[in-house]
Amino acid sequence: MTFKALPIALAAAITLAGPAAAQSADTMRDRVGTWITLGTSGGPVTNPGRSQPANLLRFAGKDYLVDVGDGTAGQISKVEVQSKMIDGVFVSHLHFDHTGGLAAILGLRFQTSASDPLTIYGPPGTREMVEGLLASMVPGATANYGVAGAPPIDHRAGIEVVELRDGDSITVDGMRVQVASNTHYSFPPQSELAQRFQSLSYRFDLPGRSIVYTGDTGPSDAVETLAMDADLLVAEMMDIPLTIERMRMANPGMPEPILKQMQTHLSDHHLSASDVGALASRSRVGAVAVTHFSGWAAADARHAEYLRQIAEAYDGPFVIADDMDAF
């Protein structure tokens, strides 16, 4: 069997010679958008070779974060983006491996006197989370740089939150953004928790490209519908048994009932390699970038099994992304 585990030939993969050609490539990237996988680790266990989940969508001169795991501020600096330059943040759900870097983005914006407004989009609960983060900044913002007589600065100024729910569609700077509630949470349908929280997948329709980001999800009809005919599917993927074993090793004192609860969560609320292939095939997407990866590294022979399982269901181009890959 031939694996189509190849780099995806989207705008960021184009290489041209000479200043005019370079300008043409930059123009095309700006028009169709560039997606950068800032952090590709599947949480919550940290990985020395991969940062926590985060992505950067660059389009029409704007920079948007899509999830903002721990380490995001440092990762964006590798593509010459600073926290004050971020134009918007999209949060898929409220697990800490996807939100842990937001405090740094907000704090560093304040420290560098960012004046442009920042809108944070996310599921229900996002406003409460952001208000808590801003409250935690009060001591540092009050002391500021420790200069006597300096005028106070409102660290909340310009920060806005827009909460989204299943089926919402909004327009942001020329992008159409649609969301669907996925299966990462499975609260009883009529429960208070089900009403209060959702885990979202996003579809970004740009003038020249459509990109779907699953966030964390298990198999989901709603995500399949959201991803239909998209140019690029950015999908999570986890090796569940290996992840459980790594959690056991990293947390030897974790009670067995908690581990069993975690195993149920991972098995029902995440995608395996076969699930990714099936999702990509049924949604007829043009290409797949796998992220939120928890599994054997590419140097390990067992990594090839993930490629085989994806290719068994999906005959298009795909790649298991690394940090700082651009599509």
CSV table of C-alpha atoms in Angstrom, one decimal:
chain,number,residue,atom,x,y,z
A,1,MET,CA,0.0,0.0,0.0
A,2,THR,CA,1.2,3.5,-0.8
A,3,PHE,CA,0.8,6.0,2.0
A,4,LYS,CA,-0.1,9.5,1.0
A,5,ALA,CA,1.5,11.0,4.1
A,6,LEU,CA,2.9,13.9,2.2
A,7,PRO,CA,3.3,17.6,3.0
A,8,ILE,CA,0.1,19.4,1.8
A,9,ALA,CA,0.8,21.6,-1.2
A,10,LEU,CA,-1.1,24.7,0.0
A,11,ALA,CA,0.1,28.2,-0.2
A,12,ALA,CA,2.8,27.9,2.5
A,13,ALA,CA,4.4,25.0,0.6
A,14,ILE,CA,5.1,27.1,-2.5
A,15,THR,CA,8.7,28.0,-3.2
A,16,LEU,CA,9.5,30.5,-6.0
A,17,ALA,CA,12.8,32.3,-6.9
A,18,GLY,CA,13.5,36.0,-7.1
A,19,PRO,CA,11.9,39.1,-5.4
A,20,ALA,CA,8.9,39.3,-7.8
A,21,ALA,CA,8.1,35.6,-7.3
A,22,ALA,CA,8.5,35.9,-3.5
A,23,GLN,CA,6.0,38.9,-3.6
A,24,SER,CA,3.6,36.7,-5.6
A,25,ALA,CA,3.8,33.9,-3.1
A,26,ASP,CA,3.2,36.3,-0.2
A,27,THR,CA,0.2,37.7,-2.0
A,28,MET,CA,-1.3,34.3,-2.6
A,29,ARG,CA,-0.7,33.2,1.0
A,30,ASP,CA,-2.4,36.4,2.2
A,31,ARG,CA,-5.4,35.7,-0.1
A,32,VAL,CA,-6.0,32.1,0.6
A,33,GLY,CA,-4.7,32.1,4.2
A,34,THR,CA,-2.0,30.2,6.0
A,35,TRP,CA,-2.6,27.7,8.9
A,36,ILE,CA,0.4,27.2,11.3
A,37,THR,CA,0.3,24.4,13.8
A,38,LEU,CA,2.0,26.1,16.7
A,39,GLY,CA,1.4,23.3,19.2
A,40,THR,CA,0.5,19.7,18.2
A,41,SER,CA,0.7,17.8,21.4
A,42,GLY,CA,-2.4,16.0,22.8
A,43,GLY,CA,-2.8,17.0,26.4
A,44,PRO,CA,-2.8,16.9,29.3
A,45,VAL,CA,0.6,15.1,29.6
A,46,THR,CA,3.3,17.4,28.4
A,47,ASN,CA,5.7,16.4,25.6
A,48,PRO,CA,9.3,17.7,25.3
A,49,GLY,CA,9.0,17.6,21.5
A,50,ARG,CA,5.6,19.2,21.0
A,51,SER,CA,4.0,22.3,22.5
A,52,GLN,CA,0.4,22.3,23.9
A,53,PRO,CA,-2.5,22.7,21.4
A,54,ALA,CA,-2.5,26.0,19.5
A,55,ASN,CA,-2.7,27.2,15.9
A,56,LEU,CA,-2.2,30.5,14.0
A,57,LEU,CA,-4.5,31.4,11.1
A,58,ARG,CA,-3.0,34.2,9.0
A,59,PHE,CA,-5.4,35.8,6.5
A,60,ALA,CA,-5.7,39.3,4.9
A,61,GLY,CA,-3.0,40.8,7.1
A,62,LYS,CA,-4.6,39.5,10.3
A,63,ASP,CA,-3.4,36.9,12.8
A,64,TYR,CA,-5.9,34.8,14.7
A,65,LEU,CA,-5.1,32.2,17.3
A,66,VAL,CA,-7.2,29.0,17.2
A,67,ASP,CA,-6.8,27.5,20.6
A,68,VAL,CA,-4.1,28.8,22.9
A,69,GLY,CA,-2.4,26.1,24.9
A,70,ASP,CA,0.6,26.7,27.2
A,71,GLY,CA,3.6,28.1,25.4
A,72,THR,CA,1.6,29.8,22.7
A,73,ALA,CA,3.3,33.2,23.2
A,74,GLY,CA,6.7,31.8,22.6
A,75,GLN,CA,5.6,29.8,19.6
A,76,ILE,CA,4.1,32.8,17.7
A,77,SER,CA,7.4,34.7,18.2
A,78,LYS,CA,9.0,32.0,15.9
A,79,VAL,CA,7.0,33.5,13.0
A,80,GLU,CA,7.7,37.1,14.1
A,81,VAL,CA,4.3,37.6,15.7
A,82,GLN,CA,4.0,39.2,19.2
A,83,SER,CA,1.1,39.0,21.5
A,84,LYS,CA,0.0,42.6,20.8
A,85,MET,CA,-0.4,41.7,17.1
A,86,ILE,CA,-3.0,39.0,17.6
A,87,ASP,CA,-6.3,40.2,16.1
A,88,GLY,CA,-8.6,37.5,17.5
A,89,VAL,CA,-8.7,34.2,19.5
A,90,PHE,CA,-10.9,31.3,18.8
A,91,VAL,CA,-11.3,28.8,21.7
A,92,SER,CA,-12.7,25.3,20.9
A,93,HIS,CA,-13.4,24.3,24.5
A,94,LEU,CA,-12.3,25.1,28.1
A,95,HIS,CA,-9.9,22.3,28.9
A,96,PHE,CA,-6.7,23.7,30.2
A,97,ASP,CA,-4.4,22.3,27.6
A,98,HIS,CA,-6.3,24.4,25.1
A,99,THR,CA,-6.5,27.6,27.2
A,100,GLY,CA,-3.4,27.6,29.4
A,101,GLY,CA,-1.5,30.1,27.2
A,102,LEU,CA,-4.3,32.8,27.1
A,103,ALA,CA,-3.2,34.3,30.4
A,104,ALA,CA,0.2,35.0,28.9
A,105,ILE,CA,-1.3,36.5,25.8
A,106,LEU,CA,-3.4,38.9,27.8
A,107,GLY,CA,-0.7,39.8,30.2
A,108,LEU,CA,2.0,40.4,27.6
A,109,ARG,CA,-0.5,42.5,25.6
A,110,PHE,CA,-0.9,44.7,28.7
A,111,GLN,CA,2.8,45.0,29.3
A,112,THR,CA,3.5,46.0,25.7
A,113,SER,CA,0.7,48.6,25.7
A,114,ALA,CA,-1.4,47.0,23.0
A,115,SER,CA,-4.0,49.5,21.9
A,116,ASP,CA,-6.0,47.5,19.3
A,117,PRO,CA,-9.1,45.6,20.6
A,118,LEU,CA,-8.9,41.9,21.0
A,119,THR,CA,-12.0,39.7,20.6
A,120,ILE,CA,-12.0,36.2,22.1
A,121,TYR,CA,-14.5,33.8,20.6
A,122,GLY,CA,-15.4,30.6,22.3
A,123,PRO,CA,-18.1,28.3,23.7
A,124,PRO,CA,-20.3,29.1,26.7
A,125,GLY,CA,-18.1,29.6,29.7
A,126,THR,CA,-15.5,31.6,27.8
A,127,ARG,CA,-16.7,34.9,29.3
A,128,GLU,CA,-16.4,33.6,32.8
A,129,MET,CA,-12.9,32.2,32.1
A,130,VAL,CA,-11.7,35.5,30.6
A,131,GLU,CA,-13.1,37.5,33.4
A,132,GLY,CA,-11.2,35.3,35.8
A,133,LEU,CA,-8.0,35.7,33.9
A,134,LEU,CA,-8.4,39.5,33.9
A,135,ALA,CA,-9.1,39.4,37.6
A,136,SER,CA,-5.9,37.5,38.2
A,137,MET,CA,-4.0,40.3,36.5
A,138,VAL,CA,-5.1,43.0,38.9
A,139,PRO,CA,-2.0,42.9,41.2
A,140,GLY,CA,0.5,42.9,38.4
A,141,ALA,CA,-1.4,45.6,36.4
A,142,THR,CA,-1.7,47.8,39.5
A,143,ALA,CA,2.0,47.6,40.3
A,144,ASN,CA,2.7,47.8,36.6
A,145,TYR,CA,6.4,48.7,36.1
A,146,GLY,CA,6.8,50.1,39.6
A,147,VAL,CA,7.2,53.7,38.6
A,148,ALA,CA,5.9,56.1,41.2
A,149,GLY,CA,3.2,58.5,39.9
A,150,ALA,CA,2.6,56.6,36.7
A,151,PRO,CA,-1.1,56.9,35.6
A,152,PRO,CA,-3.1,53.7,36.0
A,153,ILE,CA,-3.9,51.7,32.9
A,154,ASP,CA,-7.1,49.7,32.5
A,155,HIS,CA,-5.9,46.2,31.6
A,156,ARG,CA,-9.4,45.2,30.6
A,157,ALA,CA,-9.7,47.9,27.9
A,158,GLY,CA,-10.3,46.5,24.4
A,159,ILE,CA,-10.9,42.9,25.5
A,160,GLU,CA,-14.2,41.6,24.3
A,161,VAL,CA,-15.7,38.1,24.5
A,162,VAL,CA,-18.2,36.6,22.0
A,163,GLU,CA,-19.7,33.3,23.1
A,164,LEU,CA,-20.8,30.9,20.4
A,165,ARG,CA,-23.1,27.9,20.4
A,166,ASP,CA,-23.9,25.0,18.1
A,167,GLY,CA,-25.0,26.2,14.7
A,168,ASP,CA,-23.8,29.8,15.0
A,169,SER,CA,-22.3,31.5,12.0
A,170,ILE,CA,-20.5,34.9,12.1
A,171,THR,CA,-18.4,37.0,9.8
A,172,VAL,CA,-15.0,38.1,11.1
A,173,ASP,CA,-12.9,40.4,8.9
A,174,GLY,CA,-14.2,38.8,5.7
A,175,MET,CA,-14.1,35.2,7.0
A,176,ARG,CA,-17.3,33.2,7.5
A,177,VAL,CA,-16.9,31.3,10.7
A,178,GLN,CA,-19.3,28.4,11.5
A,179,VAL,CA,-19.4,26.3,14.6
A,180,ALA,CA,-20.8,22.9,15.5
A,181,SER,CA,-21.0,21.2,18.9
A,182,ASN,CA,-19.0,18.0,18.8
A,183,THR,CA,-18.8,14.9,21.0
A,184,HIS,CA,-15.9,15.9,23.3
A,185,TYR,CA,-18.4,16.4,26.1
A,186,SER,CA,-21.2,13.9,26.7
A,187,PHE,CA,-23.3,15.4,29.5
A,188,PRO,CA,-26.9,14.1,29.7
A,189,PRO,CA,-28.8,16.3,27.1
A,190,GLN,CA,-31.1,18.0,29.5
A,191,SER,CA,-28.6,18.4,32.4
A,192,GLU,CA,-27.4,21.7,33.7
A,193,LEU,CA,-23.9,21.0,32.5
A,194,ALA,CA,-25.1,20.2,29.0
A,195,GLN,CA,-26.9,23.6,28.9
A,196,ARG,CA,-23.9,25.4,30.4
A,197,PHE,CA,-21.0,24.0,28.3
A,198,GLN,CA,-20.3,22.9,24.7
A,199,SER,CA,-17.1,21.8,22.9
A,200,LEU,CA,-16.9,23.4,19.4
A,201,SER,CA,-15.5,22.5,16.0
A,202,TYR,CA,-14.8,25.5,13.7
A,203,ARG,CA,-15.1,26.0,9.9
A,204,PHE,CA,-13.3,29.0,8.5
A,205,ASP,CA,-14.5,29.9,5.0
A,206,LEU,CA,-12.0,32.3,3.4
A,207,PRO,CA,-12.4,33.8,-0.1
A,208,GLY,CA,-9.9,31.2,-1.5
A,209,ARG,CA,-9.9,28.4,1.0
A,210,SER,CA,-12.0,26.5,3.5
A,211,ILE,CA,-10.4,25.1,6.7
A,212,VAL,CA,-12.1,23.0,9.3
A,213,TYR,CA,-10.6,22.5,12.8
A,214,THR,CA,-12.1,19.7,14.8
A,215,GLY,CA,-10.8,20.8,18.2
A,216,ASP,CA,-11.1,17.8,20.5
A,217,THR,CA,-13.9,15.5,19.5
A,218,GLY,CA,-14.9,11.9,19.2
A,219,PRO,CA,-16.7,10.6,16.0
A,220,SER,CA,-19.4,13.1,15.3
A,221,ASP,CA,-22.0,13.5,12.5
A,222,ALA,CA,-22.1,17.2,13.2
A,223,VAL,CA,-18.4,17.5,12.5
A,224,GLU,CA,-18.7,15.5,9.3
A,225,THR,CA,-21.4,17.9,8.1
A,226,LEU,CA,-19.3,20.9,9.1
A,227,ALA,CA,-16.3,19.6,7.2
A,228,MET,CA,-18.1,18.7,4.0
A,229,ASP,CA,-15.9,19.5,1.0
A,230,ALA,CA,-13.5,21.6,3.0
A,231,ASP,CA,-10.0,22.1,1.4
A,232,LEU,CA,-8.2,21.3,4.6
A,233,LEU,CA,-9.3,19.3,7.7
A,234,VAL,CA,-7.2,19.9,10.8
A,235,ALA,CA,-8.1,16.9,12.9
A,236,GLU,CA,-7.1,15.7,16.4
A,237,MET,CA,-5.8,12.2,16.8
A,238,MET,CA,-4.8,10.1,19.8
A,239,ASP,CA,-3.5,6.6,20.5
A,240,ILE,CA,-5.7,6.0,23.5
A,241,PRO,CA,-4.0,3.0,25.2
A,242,LEU,CA,-0.6,4.6,24.9
A,243,THR,CA,-1.9,7.9,26.3
A,244,ILE,CA,-3.4,6.1,29.3
A,245,GLU,CA,-0.1,4.4,29.9
A,246,ARG,CA,1.8,7.7,29.7
A,247,MET,CA,-0.6,9.2,32.1
A,248,ARG,CA,-0.1,6.4,34.5
A,249,MET,CA,3.7,6.8,34.3
A,250,ALA,CA,3.6,10.6,34.7
A,251,ASN,CA,1.2,10.4,37.6
A,252,PRO,CA,2.0,7.2,39.6
A,253,GLY,CA,-0.2,8.3,42.5
A,254,MET,CA,-3.3,8.8,40.4
A,255,PRO,CA,-6.2,6.7,41.9
A,256,GLU,CA,-7.3,3.9,39.7
A,257,PRO,CA,-11.0,5.1,39.5
A,258,ILE,CA,-9.7,8.4,38.1
A,259,LEU,CA,-7.6,6.6,35.5
A,260,LYS,CA,-10.7,4.5,34.5
A,261,GLN,CA,-12.7,7.7,34.2
A,262,MET,CA,-10.0,9.2,32.0
A,263,GLN,CA,-9.9,6.1,29.8
A,264,THR,CA,-13.6,6.3,29.2
A,265,HIS,CA,-13.3,10.0,28.4
A,266,LEU,CA,-10.4,9.4,25.9
A,267,SER,CA,-12.1,6.5,24.2
A,268,ASP,CA,-15.5,8.3,23.7
A,269,HIS,CA,-14.3,11.9,23.2
A,270,HIS,CA,-11.3,11.6,20.9
A,271,LEU,CA,-10.4,10.3,17.4
A,272,SER,CA,-8.3,7.3,16.6
A,273,ALA,CA,-6.3,7.1,13.3
A,274,SER,CA,-9.1,5.1,11.8
A,275,ASP,CA,-11.6,7.7,12.9
A,276,VAL,CA,-9.6,10.4,11.2
A,277,GLY,CA,-9.5,8.5,8.0
A,278,ALA,CA,-13.3,7.8,8.1
A,279,LEU,CA,-14.1,11.5,8.9
A,280,ALA,CA,-11.9,12.8,6.0
A,281,SER,CA,-13.4,10.3,3.6
A,282,ARG,CA,-17.0,10.8,4.4
A,283,SER,CA,-16.6,14.6,4.4
A,284,ARG,CA,-14.7,14.5,1.1
A,285,VAL,CA,-12.1,16.9,2.3
A,286,GLY,CA,-9.2,17.9,0.1
A,287,ALA,CA,-6.4,17.2,2.5
A,288,VAL,CA,-5.8,16.4,6.2
A,289,ALA,CA,-3.3,17.8,8.8
A,290,VAL,CA,-3.4,15.7,12.0
A,291,THR,CA,-2.7,17.6,15.2
A,292,HIS,CA,-3.4,17.2,19.0
A,293,PHE,CA,-1.3,14.1,18.4
A,294,SER,CA,-0.6,11.6,21.2
A,295,GLY,CA,1.1,8.6,19.9
A,296,TRP,CA,4.4,7.0,18.9
A,297,ALA,CA,6.9,9.5,17.3
A,298,ALA,CA,7.7,9.4,13.6
A,299,ALA,CA,11.1,7.8,14.4
A,300,ASP,CA,9.4,4.8,16.0
A,301,ALA,CA,8.4,2.0,13.6
A,302,ARG,CA,5.0,1.8,15.3
A,303,HIS,CA,4.2,5.3,13.9
A,304,ALA,CA,3.6,3.7,10.5
A,305,GLU,CA,0.5,2.0,11.8
A,306,TYR,CA,-1.2,5.3,12.2
A,307,LEU,CA,-0.5,6.1,8.6
A,308,ARG,CA,-1.7,2.8,7.4
A,309,GLN,CA,-5.0,3.2,9.3
A,310,ILE,CA,-5.7,6.7,7.9
A,311,ALA,CA,-4.8,5.6,4.4
A,312,GLU,CA,-7.0,2.6,4.6
A,313,ALA,CA,-10.1,4.8,4.9
A,314,TYR,CA,-8.9,8.0,3.1
A,315,ASP,CA,-7.2,8.2,-0.3
A,316,GLY,CA,-6.3,11.9,-0.2
A,317,PRO,CA,-3.1,13.6,1.0
A,318,PHE,CA,-2.5,13.8,4.7
A,319,VAL,CA,0.3,14.4,7.2
A,320,ILE,CA,0.8,14.1,11.0
A,321,ALA,CA,1.8,17.7,11.6
A,322,ASP,CA,4.7,18.9,13.8
A,323,ASP,CA,4.9,22.1,15.7
A,324,MET,CA,5.4,25.1,13.4
A,325,ASP,CA,4.3,23.3,10.2
A,326,ALA,CA,2.6,25.7,7.8
A,327,PHE,CA,-0.2,24.8,5.3
